Coordinates of N, CA and C in Angstrom, one line a residue:
M1 N 36.2 81.9 129.6 CA 37.0 82.7 128.7 C 37.8 81.7 127.9
K2 N 37.8 81.7 126.6 CA 38.6 80.8 125.8 C 40.0 81.3 125.7
N3 N 40.9 80.4 125.2 CA 42.3 80.6 125.1 C 43.0 81.1 126.4
Q4 N 42.6 80.5 127.4 CA 43.1 80.9 128.8 C 44.2 79.9 129.2
I5 N 45.3 80.4 129.7 CA 46.3 79.5 130.3 C 46.4 79.8 131.8
Q6 N 46.4 78.8 132.6 CA 46.5 79.0 134.0 C 47.6 78.0 134.5
L7 N 48.6 78.5 135.2 CA 49.6 77.7 135.9 C 49.7 78.1 137.3
Q8 N 49.9 77.1 138.2 CA 50.1 77.4 139.6 C 51.3 76.6 140.0
I9 N 52.4 77.2 140.5 CA 53.6 76.5 140.8 C 54.0 76.9 142.2
K10 N 54.3 75.9 143.1 CA 54.8 76.1 144.3 C 56.3 75.7 144.3
V11 N 57.1 76.8 144.6 CA 58.6 76.6 144.5 C 59.2 76.6 145.9
P12 N 60.1 75.6 146.3 CA 60.7 75.7 147.5 C 61.5 77.1 147.7
N13 N 61.6 77.5 148.9 CA 62.2 78.9 149.2 C 63.8 78.8 149.0
Q14 N 64.1 78.5 147.7 CA 65.5 78.4 147.3 C 65.8 79.0 146.0
T15 N 66.8 79.8 145.9 CA 67.1 80.5 144.6 C 67.6 79.5 143.5
R16 N 67.9 78.3 143.8 CA 68.3 77.4 142.7 C 67.2 77.1 141.7
Y17 N 65.9 77.4 142.0 CA 64.8 77.2 141.2 C 64.5 78.3 140.2
L18 N 65.3 79.4 140.3 CA 65.1 80.5 139.4 C 65.2 80.2 137.9
S19 N 66.1 79.3 137.5 CA 66.3 79.0 136.1 C 65.0 78.3 135.6
L20 N 64.3 77.6 136.4 CA 63.0 77.0 136.0 C 62.1 78.0 135.6
I21 N 62.0 79.2 136.3 CA 61.2 80.3 135.9 C 61.5 80.8 134.6
G22 N 62.8 80.8 134.2 CA 63.2 81.3 132.9 C 62.6 80.4 131.8
R23 N 62.6 79.1 132.0 CA 62.2 78.2 131.0 C 60.7 78.2 130.8
I24 N 60.0 78.4 132.0 CA 58.5 78.6 132.0 C 58.1 79.9 131.2
S25 N 58.9 80.9 131.4 CA 58.6 82.2 130.7 C 58.7 82.1 129.2
E26 N 59.7 81.4 128.8 CA 59.9 81.3 127.3 C 58.8 80.4 126.7
E27 N 58.4 79.4 127.4 CA 57.4 78.5 126.9 C 56.0 79.3 126.9
L28 N 55.8 80.0 128.0 CA 54.6 80.8 128.1 C 54.4 81.8 127.0
A29 N 55.4 82.6 126.8 CA 55.4 83.6 125.7 C 55.1 82.9 124.4
A30 N 55.6 81.8 124.1 CA 55.3 81.1 122.9 C 53.8 80.6 122.7
Q31 N 53.2 80.4 123.8 CA 51.8 79.8 123.9 C 50.7 80.8 123.8
L32 N 51.0 82.1 124.2 CA 50.0 83.0 124.2 C 49.5 83.4 122.8
Q33 N 48.3 83.0 122.5 CA 47.8 83.0 121.1 C 47.4 84.5 120.7
N34 N 47.0 85.3 121.6 CA 46.5 86.6 121.2 C 47.6 87.8 121.3
Y35 N 48.8 87.4 121.6 CA 49.9 88.3 121.7 C 50.5 88.6 120.4
S36 N 50.5 89.8 119.9 CA 51.0 90.1 118.6 C 52.4 90.8 118.7
G37 N 52.9 91.1 119.8 CA 54.2 91.8 120.0 C 55.4 90.8 119.8
D38 N 56.5 91.3 120.3 CA 57.8 90.6 120.2 C 57.8 89.5 121.3
R39 N 57.7 88.2 120.9 CA 57.6 87.2 121.9 C 58.9 87.0 122.7
E40 N 60.0 87.2 122.0 CA 61.3 87.0 122.7 C 61.4 88.1 123.8
A41 N 61.0 89.3 123.5 CA 61.0 90.4 124.5 C 60.1 90.1 125.6
L42 N 58.9 89.6 125.3 CA 57.9 89.3 126.3 C 58.5 88.2 127.2
A43 N 59.1 87.1 126.6 CA 59.7 86.1 127.4 C 60.7 86.6 128.4
N44 N 61.5 87.5 127.8 CA 62.5 88.1 128.7 C 62.0 89.0 129.8
H45 N 61.0 89.7 129.5 CA 60.3 90.6 130.5 C 59.7 89.7 131.6
I46 N 59.0 88.6 131.2 CA 58.3 87.7 132.1 C 59.4 87.1 133.1
N47 N 60.5 86.6 132.4 CA 61.6 86.0 133.2 C 62.2 87.0 134.2
V48 N 62.5 88.2 133.7 CA 63.0 89.2 134.7 C 62.1 89.6 135.8
V49 N 60.8 89.8 135.6 CA 60.0 90.3 136.7 C 59.7 89.1 137.6
L50 N 59.5 87.9 137.1 CA 59.2 86.7 138.0 C 60.5 86.4 138.8
T51 N 61.7 86.5 138.2 CA 62.9 86.2 138.9 C 63.0 87.3 140.0
E52 N 62.9 88.6 139.7 CA 62.9 89.6 140.8 C 61.9 89.4 141.9
A53 N 60.7 89.0 141.5 CA 59.7 88.8 142.5 C 60.0 87.6 143.4
L54 N 60.5 86.5 142.7 CA 60.8 85.3 143.4 C 61.9 85.5 144.4
V55 N 63.0 86.2 144.0 CA 64.2 86.5 144.8 C 63.7 87.4 146.0
N56 N 62.9 88.4 145.8 CA 62.3 89.2 146.9 C 61.6 88.4 147.9
A57 N 60.7 87.5 147.4 CA 59.9 86.7 148.3 C 60.8 85.7 149.1
I58 N 61.8 85.1 148.4 CA 62.7 84.1 149.1 C 63.5 84.9 150.2
R59 N 64.2 86.0 149.7 CA 65.2 86.7 150.6 C 64.5 87.5 151.7
H60 N 63.5 88.3 151.2 CA 62.9 89.3 152.2 C 61.7 88.8 152.9
A61 N 60.7 88.3 152.1 CA 59.5 87.9 152.8 C 59.6 86.6 153.6
N62 N 60.2 85.6 153.0 CA 60.4 84.4 153.7 C 61.8 84.2 154.4
A63 N 62.6 85.3 154.4 CA 63.9 85.4 155.2 C 64.7 84.2 154.9
D64 N 64.9 83.7 153.7 CA 65.7 82.6 153.3 C 65.4 81.3 154.1
N65 N 64.2 81.2 154.6 CA 63.9 80.0 155.4 C 63.6 78.8 154.4
P66 N 64.4 77.8 154.4 CA 64.3 76.7 153.5 C 63.0 75.9 153.7
D67 N 62.4 76.0 154.8 CA 61.0 75.3 155.0 C 59.9 76.0 154.4
E68 N 60.0 77.2 154.0 CA 59.0 78.0 153.4 C 58.9 77.7 151.9
E69 N 57.9 78.2 151.2 CA 57.7 78.1 149.8 C 57.1 79.3 149.2
V70 N 57.3 79.5 147.9 CA 56.7 80.7 147.3 C 55.7 80.1 146.2
E71 N 54.6 80.6 146.1 CA 53.6 80.2 145.1 C 53.6 81.2 143.9
I72 N 53.6 80.7 142.8 CA 53.6 81.5 141.5 C 52.3 81.1 140.8
R73 N 51.5 82.1 140.5 CA 50.3 81.8 139.6 C 50.4 82.7 138.3
I74 N 50.2 82.0 137.2 CA 50.3 82.7 135.9 C 48.9 82.5 135.2
I75 N 48.3 83.6 134.8 CA 47.1 83.5 134.1 C 47.2 84.3 132.8
G76 N 47.1 83.6 131.7 CA 47.1 84.3 130.4 C 45.8 84.3 129.7
T77 N 45.2 85.4 129.3 CA 44.0 85.5 128.7 C 44.1 86.1 127.3
D78 N 43.1 86.3 126.6 CA 43.1 87.0 125.3 C 43.6 88.4 125.4
E79 N 43.4 89.0 126.6 CA 43.6 90.5 126.9 C 44.8 90.8 127.6
E80 N 45.3 89.9 128.5 CA 46.4 90.2 129.4 C 47.1 89.0 129.9
L81 N 48.2 89.2 130.5 CA 49.0 88.2 131.3 C 48.9 88.7 132.8
L82 N 48.5 87.8 133.6 CA 48.6 88.2 135.0 C 49.5 87.3 135.8
L83 N 50.5 87.9 136.5 CA 51.5 87.1 137.2 C 51.3 87.4 138.7
Q84 N 51.2 86.4 139.5 CA 51.0 86.6 141.0 C 52.1 85.8 141.7
V85 N 52.7 86.4 142.7 CA 53.7 85.8 143.5 C 53.3 85.9 145.0
V86 N 53.0 84.8 145.6 CA 52.5 84.7 146.9 C 53.6 84.4 147.9
D87 N 53.8 85.1 149.0 CA 54.8 84.8 150.0 C 54.1 84.7 151.3
H88 N 54.8 84.3 152.4 CA 54.2 84.2 153.7 C 54.9 85.1 154.7
G89 N 55.5 86.2 154.3 CA 56.2 87.1 155.1 C 55.2 88.2 155.7
S90 N 55.9 89.1 156.4 CA 55.1 90.1 157.0 C 54.7 91.3 156.1
G91 N 55.2 91.3 154.9 CA 54.8 92.3 153.9 C 55.5 93.6 154.0
F92 N 55.2 94.5 153.1 CA 55.8 95.9 153.0 C 54.8 96.8 152.3
D93 N 55.1 98.1 152.4 CA 54.3 99.1 151.9 C 54.8 99.4 150.4
L94 N 54.1 98.9 149.4 CA 54.6 99.2 148.0 C 54.6 100.7 147.7
A95 N 53.6 101.4 148.3 CA 53.5 102.8 148.0 C 54.8 103.5 148.6
G96 N 55.4 102.9 149.6 CA 56.6 103.6 150.2 C 57.9 103.4 149.4
I97 N 57.8 102.6 148.3 CA 58.9 102.4 147.5 C 58.9 103.3 146.3
A98 N 60.0 104.0 146.0 CA 60.0 105.1 144.9 C 59.6 104.4 143.6
H99 N 58.9 105.1 142.7 CA 58.5 104.7 141.4 C 59.6 104.8 140.4
S100 N 60.6 105.7 140.6 CA 61.7 105.9 139.6 C 62.9 106.3 140.2
P101 N 64.1 106.1 139.5 CA 65.4 106.5 140.0 C 65.4 108.0 140.4
A102 N 64.6 108.8 139.6 CA 64.7 110.2 139.9 C 64.1 110.6 141.2
T103 N 63.1 109.8 141.7 CA 62.5 110.1 143.0 C 63.1 109.3 144.1
A104 N 63.9 108.3 143.8 CA 64.5 107.4 144.8 C 65.7 107.9 145.5
G105 N 66.4 108.8 144.9 CA 67.6 109.2 145.5 C 68.6 108.1 145.7
D106 N 69.1 107.8 146.9 CA 70.1 106.8 147.1 C 69.4 105.5 147.5
D107 N 68.0 105.6 147.6 CA 67.3 104.3 148.0 C 67.5 103.2 147.1
L108 N 67.7 103.4 145.8 CA 67.8 102.3 144.9 C 69.2 101.7 145.0
E109 N 70.1 102.3 145.7 CA 71.4 101.7 146.0 C 71.3 100.5 146.9
D110 N 70.3 100.6 147.8 CA 70.2 99.5 148.8 C 69.1 98.5 148.5
H111 N 67.9 99.0 148.0 CA 66.8 98.2 147.7 C 65.8 98.9 146.8
G112 N 64.9 98.1 146.2 CA 63.9 98.7 145.4 C 64.1 98.7 144.0
R113 N 65.3 98.2 143.5 CA 65.6 98.1 142.1 C 64.6 97.1 141.4
G114 N 64.4 96.0 142.1 CA 63.5 95.0 141.5 C 62.1 95.5 141.3
L115 N 61.6 96.2 142.2 CA 60.3 96.8 142.0 C 60.3 97.9 141.0
Y116 N 61.3 98.7 140.9 CA 61.4 99.6 139.8 C 61.4 98.9 138.4
I117 N 62.2 97.8 138.3 CA 62.2 97.0 137.1 C 60.8 96.4 136.8
M118 N 60.2 95.9 137.8 CA 58.8 95.3 137.6 C 57.9 96.4 137.0
R119 N 57.9 97.6 137.6 CA 57.0 98.7 137.2 C 57.3 99.1 135.8
S120 N 58.6 99.0 135.4 CA 59.0 99.5 134.1 C 58.6 98.5 133.0
L121 N 58.6 97.2 133.3 CA 58.3 96.2 132.3 C 56.9 95.8 132.3
M122 N 56.1 96.0 133.3 CA 54.7 95.6 133.4 C 53.8 96.8 133.4
D123 N 52.5 96.6 133.0 CA 51.5 97.7 132.9 C 51.0 98.1 134.4
S124 N 51.0 97.1 135.3 CA 50.6 97.5 136.6 C 51.3 96.5 137.6
V125 N 51.6 97.0 138.8 CA 52.1 96.2 139.9 C 51.4 96.6 141.1
E126 N 50.9 95.6 141.8 CA 50.2 95.8 143.1 C 50.7 94.8 144.1
Y127 N 50.6 95.2 145.4 CA 51.0 94.3 146.5 C 50.0 94.4 147.6
R128 N 49.5 93.3 148.1 CA 48.5 93.5 149.2 C 48.6 92.2 150.1
Q129 N 48.0 92.3 151.2 CA 47.9 91.2 152.2 C 46.8 90.4 151.8
V130 N 46.9 89.1 152.0 CA 45.9 88.1 151.8 C 46.0 87.2 153.0
E131 N 45.0 86.3 153.2 CA 45.0 85.4 154.3 C 46.3 84.5 154.2
G132 N 47.1 84.6 155.3 CA 48.3 83.7 155.3 C 49.5 84.3 154.7
G133 N 49.4 85.5 154.2 CA 50.6 86.1 153.5 C 50.3 87.3 152.7
N134 N 51.0 87.4 151.6 CA 51.0 88.6 150.7 C 50.9 88.1 149.3
I135 N 50.4 89.0 148.4 CA 50.5 88.7 147.0 C 51.0 89.9 146.2
L136 N 51.9 89.7 145.4 CA 52.4 90.6 144.4 C 51.8 90.3 143.1
E137 N 51.1 91.3 142.5 CA 50.3 91.0 141.3 C 50.8 92.0 140.2
M138 N 51.2 91.4 139.1 CA 51.7 92.2 137.9 C 51.0 91.8 136.7
R139 N 50.6 92.9 135.9 CA 49.7 92.7 134.8 C 50.5 93.2 133.5
K140 N 50.3 92.6 132.4 CA 50.8 92.9 131.1 C 49.6 92.8 130.2
R141 N 49.1 94.0 129.7 CA 48.0 94.0 128.8 C 48.5 93.9 127.3
F142 N 47.7 93.2 126.5 CA 48.2 92.9 125.2 C 47.7 94.0 124.1
H143 N 46.8 94.8 124.5 CA 46.3 95.9 123.6 C 46.5 97.2 124.1

């Protein structure tokens, strides 16, 4: 596939690397050749969802263990942007997390806001177990 961007980043399990994700998001949005929408908004969306996913992986999946790391994979094609965040935790049931504030009740007060934001800004969000951990997969289609 032509015009494809692939990035794979392993980040130490520390929140101080979150600003790095913001800078990567801005540069990535500028480089996607087939995206015709608002690039500043796309950069902001990528930054928000990757930051939320990274914080969830650091705090919940990897339990703030500084010896762990989180892997981020970014694949941009002519049709879509695929963001993957890989953790080494025990995982959770994505289907068990409410899809909207209307169905969440008080649950969003304690947790789940990040997943709600990810679902709101991306076209699809999936979470599944893989060998050695879990993968959160978020897609943004360009057409």
